[in-house]
Amino acid sequence: MEIDVLTLFPGMFQALDYSIVKRAKEKGLVTLRLWDIRDYTEDRHRTVDDTPYGGGAGMVMKPDPVYRALQAVQASSATPGRRVILMTPQGRPFDQRVARELAAEERLIFICGHYEGVDERVRTLMATDEISIGDYVLTGGELPAMVVIDAVVRLIPGVLGSELSAEEDSFEDGLLEYPHYTRPRVFQGVEVPEVLLSGNHEAIRLWRRKESLRRTRLRRPDLLAAAQLTEEDRRLLQEIEAEERAQAEGNLQGP
Ligand code: 9D3
């Protein structure tokens, strides 16, 4: 996959040298090209932003340097860049489904805004997609672009080892993960659940599934509501509900 990023802060993307993206680059599975939008200004002061028409606080990123940068990007590779993704708080919420969709592309082009926002014509004339990574205010699109790139690159076949397909399958059911343990067996007085030491693979599988369901029900009822549950899942959930009723009963009776 070829990935081009248009940004005023290409240096920030060194963070990706500490991610899976570095391994993907080394394996030749990903080409990451960074483009400094400031290099595509034409005035003496290399101006990339200006005051908003209509007034108001803050600055707006000018469309013309972004446009010239994008033309250079499109000309830099024979692979057509069909998806030009503007990182913006108003974009489509990013999730694993979007990551899978983007991982199927041969080339992705990201535009990172900074300042209060980018001129609307960047959106209407240049972007094919707009993505947000969540409802909180950051200072620019660079960290969000890195989040998206990291999530997408690890889905490219061959980037991770064989662990991926199974792991992705488990995300497919949309549940939170079960608790994980490693040595020591007792840490600060807290023991590893007995079943995990039992060697009984079926009992372990059931325990893990149940704890996934319990955790999802407690923390992310929205995910549980959307999940494709099996008969076994429903039975485990009934057990969990029974356990909670018994627990509440105990609370009523007191110690
Ligand atoms: C001051 C007005 N802001 C409205 C809340 C506009 C604004 C524009 C640009 C606020 C932040 C930014 C910079 N953020 C991004 O470019 C961004 C972002 C984000 O802030 N949160 C989640 N996802 C994204 S993707 C790009």
mmCIF file of C-alpha atoms and ligand atoms in Angstrom:
data_model
loop_
_atom_site.group_PDB
_atom_site.id
_atom_site.type_symbol
_atom_site.label_atom_id
_atom_site.label_comp_id
_atom_site.label_asym_id
_atom_site.label_seq_id
_atom_site.Cartn_x
_atom_site.Cartn_y
_atom_site.Cartn_z
ATOM 1 C CA MET A 1 0.000 0.000 0.000
ATOM 2 C CA GLU A 2 1.151 3.513 -0.808
ATOM 3 C CA ILE A 3 0.323 6.152 1.808
ATOM 4 C CA ASP A 4 0.826 9.870 1.228
ATOM 5 C CA VAL A 5 0.337 12.406 4.003
ATOM 6 C CA LEU A 6 -0.047 16.150 3.462
ATOM 7 C CA THR A 7 0.833 18.025 6.628
ATOM 8 C CA LEU A 8 2.458 21.131 8.040
ATOM 9 C CA PHE A 9 4.293 18.934 10.557
ATOM 10 C CA PRO A 10 5.912 15.974 8.778
ATOM 11 C CA GLY A 11 8.261 15.500 11.739
ATOM 12 C CA MET A 12 5.383 14.346 13.924
ATOM 13 C CA PHE A 13 5.128 11.184 11.833
ATOM 14 C CA GLN A 14 8.409 9.901 13.282
ATOM 15 C CA ALA A 15 6.112 8.469 15.943
ATOM 16 C CA LEU A 16 5.242 5.797 13.364
ATOM 17 C CA ASP A 17 8.834 4.525 13.587
ATOM 18 C CA TYR A 18 7.698 3.043 16.907
ATOM 19 C CA SER A 19 4.675 1.308 15.407
ATOM 20 C CA ILE A 20 3.904 -1.649 13.179
ATOM 21 C CA VAL A 21 4.233 0.758 10.247
ATOM 22 C CA LYS A 22 8.021 0.602 10.513
ATOM 23 C CA ARG A 23 8.002 -3.204 10.126
ATOM 24 C CA ALA A 24 5.557 -2.931 7.209
ATOM 25 C CA LYS A 25 7.884 -0.450 5.485
ATOM 26 C CA GLU A 26 10.883 -2.723 6.072
ATOM 27 C CA LYS A 27 8.988 -5.674 4.584
ATOM 28 C CA GLY A 28 8.193 -3.555 1.517
ATOM 29 C CA LEU A 29 4.458 -3.806 2.174
ATOM 30 C CA VAL A 30 3.972 -0.080 2.781
ATOM 31 C CA THR A 31 5.459 3.051 1.230
ATOM 32 C CA LEU A 32 4.884 6.137 3.396
ATOM 33 C CA ARG A 33 5.528 9.514 1.791
ATOM 34 C CA LEU A 34 5.282 12.761 3.785
ATOM 35 C CA TRP A 35 4.575 16.042 2.030
ATOM 36 C CA ASP A 36 5.136 19.394 3.723
ATOM 37 C CA ILE A 37 2.277 21.652 2.634
ATOM 38 C CA ARG A 38 4.484 24.686 3.303
ATOM 39 C CA ASP A 39 6.724 23.583 0.421
ATOM 40 C CA TYR A 40 3.790 24.337 -1.893
ATOM 41 C CA THR A 41 3.347 27.985 -0.923
ATOM 42 C CA GLU A 42 4.437 30.614 -3.441
ATOM 43 C CA ASP A 43 4.870 33.750 -1.334
ATOM 44 C CA ARG A 44 8.003 35.017 0.382
ATOM 45 C CA HIS A 45 6.673 34.192 3.841
ATOM 46 C CA ARG A 46 5.485 30.691 2.921
ATOM 47 C CA THR A 47 2.012 31.511 4.251
ATOM 48 C CA VAL A 48 -0.258 28.527 4.922
ATOM 49 C CA ASP A 49 -3.098 30.175 6.872
ATOM 50 C CA ASP A 50 -5.150 33.347 6.826
ATOM 51 C CA THR A 51 -7.921 35.105 8.756
ATOM 52 C CA PRO A 52 -11.483 33.857 8.266
ATOM 53 C CA TYR A 53 -13.837 35.641 5.856
ATOM 54 C CA GLY A 54 -16.729 36.944 7.937
ATOM 55 C CA GLY A 55 -14.471 37.516 10.900
ATOM 56 C CA GLY A 56 -13.954 35.572 14.084
ATOM 57 C CA ALA A 57 -11.056 34.237 16.082
ATOM 58 C CA GLY A 58 -8.369 31.913 14.820
ATOM 59 C CA MET A 59 -6.872 31.178 11.450
ATOM 60 C CA VAL A 60 -7.992 29.059 8.510
ATOM 61 C CA MET A 61 -5.684 26.901 6.427
ATOM 62 C CA LYS A 62 -5.475 28.247 2.871
ATOM 63 C CA PRO A 63 -6.684 25.957 0.074
ATOM 64 C CA ASP A 64 -4.116 26.769 -2.621
ATOM 65 C CA PRO A 65 -0.973 25.265 -1.028
ATOM 66 C CA VAL A 66 -2.967 22.113 -0.209
ATOM 67 C CA TYR A 67 -4.160 21.960 -3.835
ATOM 68 C CA ARG A 68 -0.651 22.286 -5.270
ATOM 69 C CA ALA A 69 0.669 19.701 -2.805
ATOM 70 C CA LEU A 70 -2.104 17.299 -3.804
ATOM 71 C CA GLN A 71 -1.267 17.717 -7.488
ATOM 72 C CA ALA A 72 2.363 16.841 -6.734
ATOM 73 C CA VAL A 73 1.203 13.831 -4.708
ATOM 74 C CA GLN A 74 -1.058 12.560 -7.491
ATOM 75 C CA ALA A 75 1.771 12.920 -10.018
ATOM 76 C CA SER A 76 4.305 11.117 -7.791
ATOM 77 C CA SER A 77 2.992 7.598 -8.340
ATOM 78 C CA ALA A 78 1.441 5.570 -11.122
ATOM 79 C CA THR A 79 -1.085 4.154 -8.640
ATOM 80 C CA PRO A 80 -4.192 6.333 -8.816
ATOM 81 C CA GLY A 81 -4.991 7.852 -5.427
ATOM 82 C CA ARG A 82 -8.722 7.260 -5.417
ATOM 83 C CA ARG A 83 -9.211 8.055 -1.728
ATOM 84 C CA VAL A 84 -8.228 11.433 -0.418
ATOM 85 C CA ILE A 85 -9.023 11.471 3.274
ATOM 86 C CA LEU A 86 -9.437 14.747 5.086
ATOM 87 C CA MET A 87 -8.886 14.357 8.812
ATOM 88 C CA THR A 88 -11.518 16.547 10.481
ATOM 89 C CA PRO A 89 -13.603 16.596 13.682
ATOM 90 C CA GLN A 90 -16.675 16.643 11.404
ATOM 91 C CA GLY A 91 -15.732 13.418 9.631
ATOM 92 C CA ARG A 92 -17.107 9.894 9.700
ATOM 93 C CA PRO A 93 -16.306 8.284 13.055
ATOM 94 C CA PHE A 94 -13.358 5.936 12.653
ATOM 95 C CA ASP A 95 -13.802 2.329 13.744
ATOM 96 C CA GLN A 96 -12.550 -1.158 12.872
ATOM 97 C CA ARG A 97 -15.027 -1.405 10.001
ATOM 98 C CA VAL A 98 -13.598 1.741 8.398
ATOM 99 C CA ALA A 99 -10.072 0.392 9.016
ATOM 100 C CA ARG A 100 -10.936 -2.815 7.139
ATOM 101 C CA GLU A 101 -12.458 -0.824 4.300
ATOM 102 C CA LEU A 102 -9.337 1.340 3.925
ATOM 103 C CA ALA A 103 -6.997 -1.662 4.222
ATOM 104 C CA ALA A 104 -8.447 -2.949 0.940
ATOM 105 C CA GLU A 105 -7.144 0.097 -0.969
ATOM 106 C CA GLU A 106 -3.868 0.221 -2.893
ATOM 107 C CA ARG A 107 -3.243 3.852 -2.092
ATOM 108 C CA LEU A 108 -4.418 6.306 0.577
ATOM 109 C CA ILE A 109 -3.848 10.047 0.676
ATOM 110 C CA PHE A 110 -4.342 11.894 3.963
ATOM 111 C CA ILE A 111 -4.763 15.647 4.391
ATOM 112 C CA CYS A 112 -4.090 16.901 7.923
ATOM 113 C CA GLY A 113 -5.529 20.234 8.931
ATOM 114 C CA HIS A 114 -4.224 22.420 11.694
ATOM 115 C CA TYR A 115 -5.352 25.769 13.121
ATOM 116 C CA GLU A 116 -9.098 26.246 13.554
ATOM 117 C CA GLY A 117 -9.799 24.330 10.396
ATOM 118 C CA VAL A 118 -9.220 24.224 6.673
ATOM 119 C CA ASP A 119 -10.892 26.252 3.950
ATOM 120 C CA GLU A 120 -14.142 24.543 2.947
ATOM 121 C CA ARG A 121 -12.891 24.130 -0.640
ATOM 122 C CA VAL A 122 -10.317 21.595 0.530
ATOM 123 C CA ARG A 123 -13.261 19.452 1.572
ATOM 124 C CA THR A 124 -15.439 20.020 -1.478
ATOM 125 C CA LEU A 125 -12.779 20.002 -4.216
ATOM 126 C CA MET A 126 -10.078 17.689 -2.892
ATOM 127 C CA ALA A 127 -11.399 15.206 -0.326
ATOM 128 C CA THR A 128 -13.301 12.031 -1.145
ATOM 129 C CA ASP A 129 -13.573 11.005 2.521
ATOM 130 C CA GLU A 130 -13.643 12.774 5.875
ATOM 131 C CA ILE A 131 -12.694 10.949 9.049
ATOM 132 C CA SER A 132 -12.760 11.847 12.757
ATOM 133 C CA ILE A 133 -11.228 9.611 15.425
ATOM 134 C CA GLY A 134 -13.688 10.642 18.134
ATOM 135 C CA ASP A 135 -15.526 13.398 19.910
ATOM 136 C CA TYR A 136 -12.701 15.292 21.578
ATOM 137 C CA VAL A 137 -10.754 18.321 20.424
ATOM 138 C CA LEU A 138 -7.158 17.878 19.282
ATOM 139 C CA THR A 139 -4.852 20.511 17.816
ATOM 140 C CA GLY A 140 -4.592 19.012 14.363
ATOM 141 C CA GLY A 141 -5.196 16.070 12.081
ATOM 142 C CA GLU A 142 -1.708 14.591 12.446
ATOM 143 C CA LEU A 143 -2.295 12.380 15.500
ATOM 144 C CA PRO A 144 -5.648 11.221 14.048
ATOM 145 C CA ALA A 145 -3.969 10.358 10.718
ATOM 146 C CA MET A 146 -1.353 8.320 12.591
ATOM 147 C CA VAL A 147 -4.092 6.497 14.471
ATOM 148 C CA VAL A 148 -5.819 5.605 11.204
ATOM 149 C CA ILE A 149 -2.557 4.604 9.488
ATOM 150 C CA ASP A 150 -1.576 2.339 12.397
ATOM 151 C CA ALA A 151 -4.980 0.645 12.462
ATOM 152 C CA VAL A 152 -5.037 0.176 8.672
ATOM 153 C CA VAL A 153 -1.452 -0.989 8.163
ATOM 154 C CA ARG A 154 -1.705 -3.808 10.692
ATOM 155 C CA LEU A 155 -4.597 -5.221 8.622
ATOM 156 C CA ILE A 156 -2.535 -5.470 5.417
ATOM 157 C CA PRO A 157 -1.851 -9.156 4.746
ATOM 158 C CA GLY A 158 1.685 -10.107 5.805
ATOM 159 C CA VAL A 159 2.264 -7.145 8.107
ATOM 160 C CA LEU A 160 1.489 -9.060 11.265
ATOM 161 C CA GLY A 161 2.214 -12.744 11.729
ATOM 162 C CA SER A 162 -0.421 -15.448 11.670
ATOM 163 C CA GLU A 163 -1.986 -14.065 14.860
ATOM 164 C CA LEU A 164 -4.013 -11.583 12.833
ATOM 165 C CA SER A 165 -6.721 -13.676 11.205
ATOM 166 C CA ALA A 166 -7.780 -15.285 14.477
ATOM 167 C CA GLU A 167 -7.572 -11.988 16.295
ATOM 168 C CA GLU A 168 -9.618 -10.251 13.639
ATOM 169 C CA ASP A 169 -12.172 -13.030 13.800
ATOM 170 C CA SER A 170 -12.547 -12.379 17.504
ATOM 171 C CA PHE A 171 -13.080 -8.680 16.834
ATOM 172 C CA GLU A 172 -15.646 -9.742 14.280
ATOM 173 C CA ASP A 173 -18.021 -10.700 17.100
ATOM 174 C CA GLY A 174 -17.704 -7.172 18.506
ATOM 175 C CA LEU A 175 -17.069 -8.103 22.145
ATOM 176 C CA LEU A 176 -14.443 -6.828 24.556
ATOM 177 C CA GLU A 177 -11.579 -9.153 25.379
ATOM 178 C CA TYR A 178 -11.476 -11.565 28.294
ATOM 179 C CA PRO A 179 -8.918 -10.952 31.104
ATOM 180 C CA HIS A 180 -5.364 -12.135 30.417
ATOM 181 C CA TYR A 181 -2.874 -13.525 32.958
ATOM 182 C CA THR A 182 0.747 -14.589 32.936
ATOM 183 C CA ARG A 183 3.261 -15.547 35.658
ATOM 184 C CA PRO A 184 3.469 -15.224 38.608
ATOM 185 C CA ARG A 185 0.489 -17.361 39.654
ATOM 186 C CA VAL A 186 -0.004 -15.158 42.715
ATOM 187 C CA PHE A 187 0.831 -11.441 42.487
ATOM 188 C CA GLN A 188 0.297 -9.096 45.442
ATOM 189 C CA GLY A 189 -2.021 -11.709 46.897
ATOM 190 C CA VAL A 190 -4.157 -11.871 43.742
ATOM 191 C CA GLU A 191 -4.426 -15.362 42.236
ATOM 192 C CA VAL A 192 -4.840 -16.380 38.610
ATOM 193 C CA PRO A 193 -8.317 -17.932 38.137
ATOM 194 C CA GLU A 194 -8.082 -21.695 38.823
ATOM 195 C CA VAL A 195 -9.682 -22.722 35.517
ATOM 196 C CA LEU A 196 -6.776 -21.231 33.536
ATOM 197 C CA LEU A 197 -4.377 -23.633 35.313
ATOM 198 C CA SER A 198 -6.652 -26.640 34.806
ATOM 199 C CA GLY A 199 -5.515 -27.652 31.331
ATOM 200 C CA ASN A 200 -9.200 -28.177 30.470
ATOM 201 C CA HIS A 201 -9.364 -26.396 27.136
ATOM 202 C CA GLU A 202 -13.145 -26.487 26.823
ATOM 203 C CA ALA A 203 -13.594 -25.087 30.360
ATOM 204 C CA ILE A 204 -11.040 -22.362 29.555
ATOM 205 C CA ARG A 205 -12.794 -21.484 26.312
ATOM 206 C CA LEU A 206 -16.150 -21.179 28.132
ATOM 207 C CA TRP A 207 -14.665 -19.104 30.964
ATOM 208 C CA ARG A 208 -13.049 -16.693 28.504
ATOM 209 C CA ARG A 209 -16.219 -16.340 26.475
ATOM 210 C CA LYS A 210 -18.237 -15.700 29.604
ATOM 211 C CA GLU A 211 -15.803 -13.073 30.882
ATOM 212 C CA SER A 212 -15.866 -11.375 27.454
ATOM 213 C CA LEU A 213 -19.632 -11.235 27.665
ATOM 214 C CA ARG A 214 -19.591 -10.055 31.291
ATOM 215 C CA ARG A 215 -17.137 -7.269 30.550
ATOM 216 C CA THR A 216 -18.958 -6.152 27.403
ATOM 217 C CA ARG A 217 -22.301 -6.137 29.228
ATOM 218 C CA LEU A 218 -20.851 -4.061 32.051
ATOM 219 C CA ARG A 219 -18.732 -1.590 30.076
ATOM 220 C CA ARG A 220 -20.115 -1.491 26.542
ATOM 221 C CA PRO A 221 -23.797 -2.470 26.459
ATOM 222 C CA ASP A 222 -23.920 -0.765 23.037
ATOM 223 C CA LEU A 223 -21.510 -3.376 21.660
ATOM 224 C CA LEU A 224 -23.407 -6.222 23.290
ATOM 225 C CA ALA A 225 -26.666 -5.031 21.749
ATOM 226 C CA ALA A 226 -25.065 -5.047 18.280
ATOM 227 C CA ALA A 227 -23.228 -8.377 18.713
ATOM 228 C CA GLN A 228 -24.127 -11.576 16.870
ATOM 229 C CA LEU A 229 -24.710 -13.909 19.817
ATOM 230 C CA THR A 230 -24.858 -17.711 19.686
ATOM 231 C CA GLU A 231 -27.134 -19.945 21.766
ATOM 232 C CA GLU A 232 -24.123 -20.617 24.000
ATOM 233 C CA ASP A 233 -23.566 -16.864 24.447
ATOM 234 C CA ARG A 234 -27.182 -16.402 25.530
ATOM 235 C CA ARG A 235 -26.854 -19.226 28.045
ATOM 236 C CA LEU A 236 -23.640 -17.680 29.450
ATOM 237 C CA LEU A 237 -25.362 -14.288 29.700
ATOM 238 C CA GLN A 238 -28.206 -15.907 31.660
ATOM 239 C CA GLU A 239 -25.613 -17.365 34.036
ATOM 240 C CA ILE A 240 -24.078 -13.898 34.424
ATOM 241 C CA GLU A 241 -27.484 -12.369 35.133
ATOM 242 C CA ALA A 242 -28.225 -15.089 37.696
ATOM 243 C CA GLU A 243 -24.846 -14.442 39.346
ATOM 244 C CA GLU A 244 -25.652 -10.735 39.552
ATOM 245 C CA ARG A 245 -29.069 -11.418 41.095
ATOM 246 C CA ALA A 246 -27.434 -13.677 43.693
ATOM 247 C CA GLN A 247 -24.853 -10.977 44.341
ATOM 248 C CA ALA A 248 -27.562 -8.317 44.829
ATOM 249 C CA GLU A 249 -29.390 -10.728 47.170
ATOM 250 C CA GLY A 250 -26.234 -11.096 49.263
ATOM 251 C CA ASN A 251 -25.888 -7.329 49.391
ATOM 252 C CA LEU A 252 -29.419 -7.005 50.744
ATOM 253 C CA GLN A 253 -28.853 -9.547 53.527
ATOM 254 C CA GLY A 254 -25.624 -7.898 54.574
ATOM 255 C CA PRO A 255 -22.478 -9.608 55.894
HETATM 256 C C1 9D3 B 1 -12.305 25.906 17.506
HETATM 257 C C2 9D3 B 1 -13.379 25.235 16.765
HETATM 258 N N1 9D3 B 1 -13.184 23.800 16.673
HETATM 259 C C3 9D3 B 1 -14.492 23.104 16.864
HETATM 260 C C4 9D3 B 1 -14.500 22.180 18.033
HETATM 261 C C5 9D3 B 1 -12.732 23.450 15.351
HETATM 262 C C6 9D3 B 1 -11.549 22.563 15.291
HETATM 263 C C7 9D3 B 1 -10.871 22.431 14.109
HETATM 264 C C8 9D3 B 1 -9.762 21.616 14.025
HETATM 265 C C9 9D3 B 1 -11.103 21.856 16.389
HETATM 266 C C10 9D3 B 1 -9.975 21.019 16.296
HETATM 267 C C11 9D3 B 1 -9.322 20.926 15.110
HETATM 268 C C12 9D3 B 1 -8.128 20.057 15.015
HETATM 269 N N2 9D3 B 1 -8.533 18.633 14.993
HETATM 270 C C13 9D3 B 1 -8.465 17.906 13.892
HETATM 271 O O1 9D3 B 1 -8.022 18.382 12.872
HETATM 272 C C14 9D3 B 1 -8.986 16.546 13.917
HETATM 273 C C15 9D3 B 1 -9.621 15.800 14.949
HETATM 274 C C16 9D3 B 1 -9.978 16.106 16.295
HETATM 275 O O2 9D3 B 1 -9.729 17.194 16.827
HETATM 276 N N3 9D3 B 1 -10.606 15.147 17.023
HETATM 277 C C17 9D3 B 1 -10.915 13.935 16.530
HETATM 278 N N4 9D3 B 1 -10.615 13.603 15.282
HETATM 279 C C18 9D3 B 1 -9.983 14.531 14.513
HETATM 280 S S1 9D3 B 1 -9.533 14.307 12.925
HETATM 281 C C19 9D3 B 1 -8.887 15.788 12.773
#
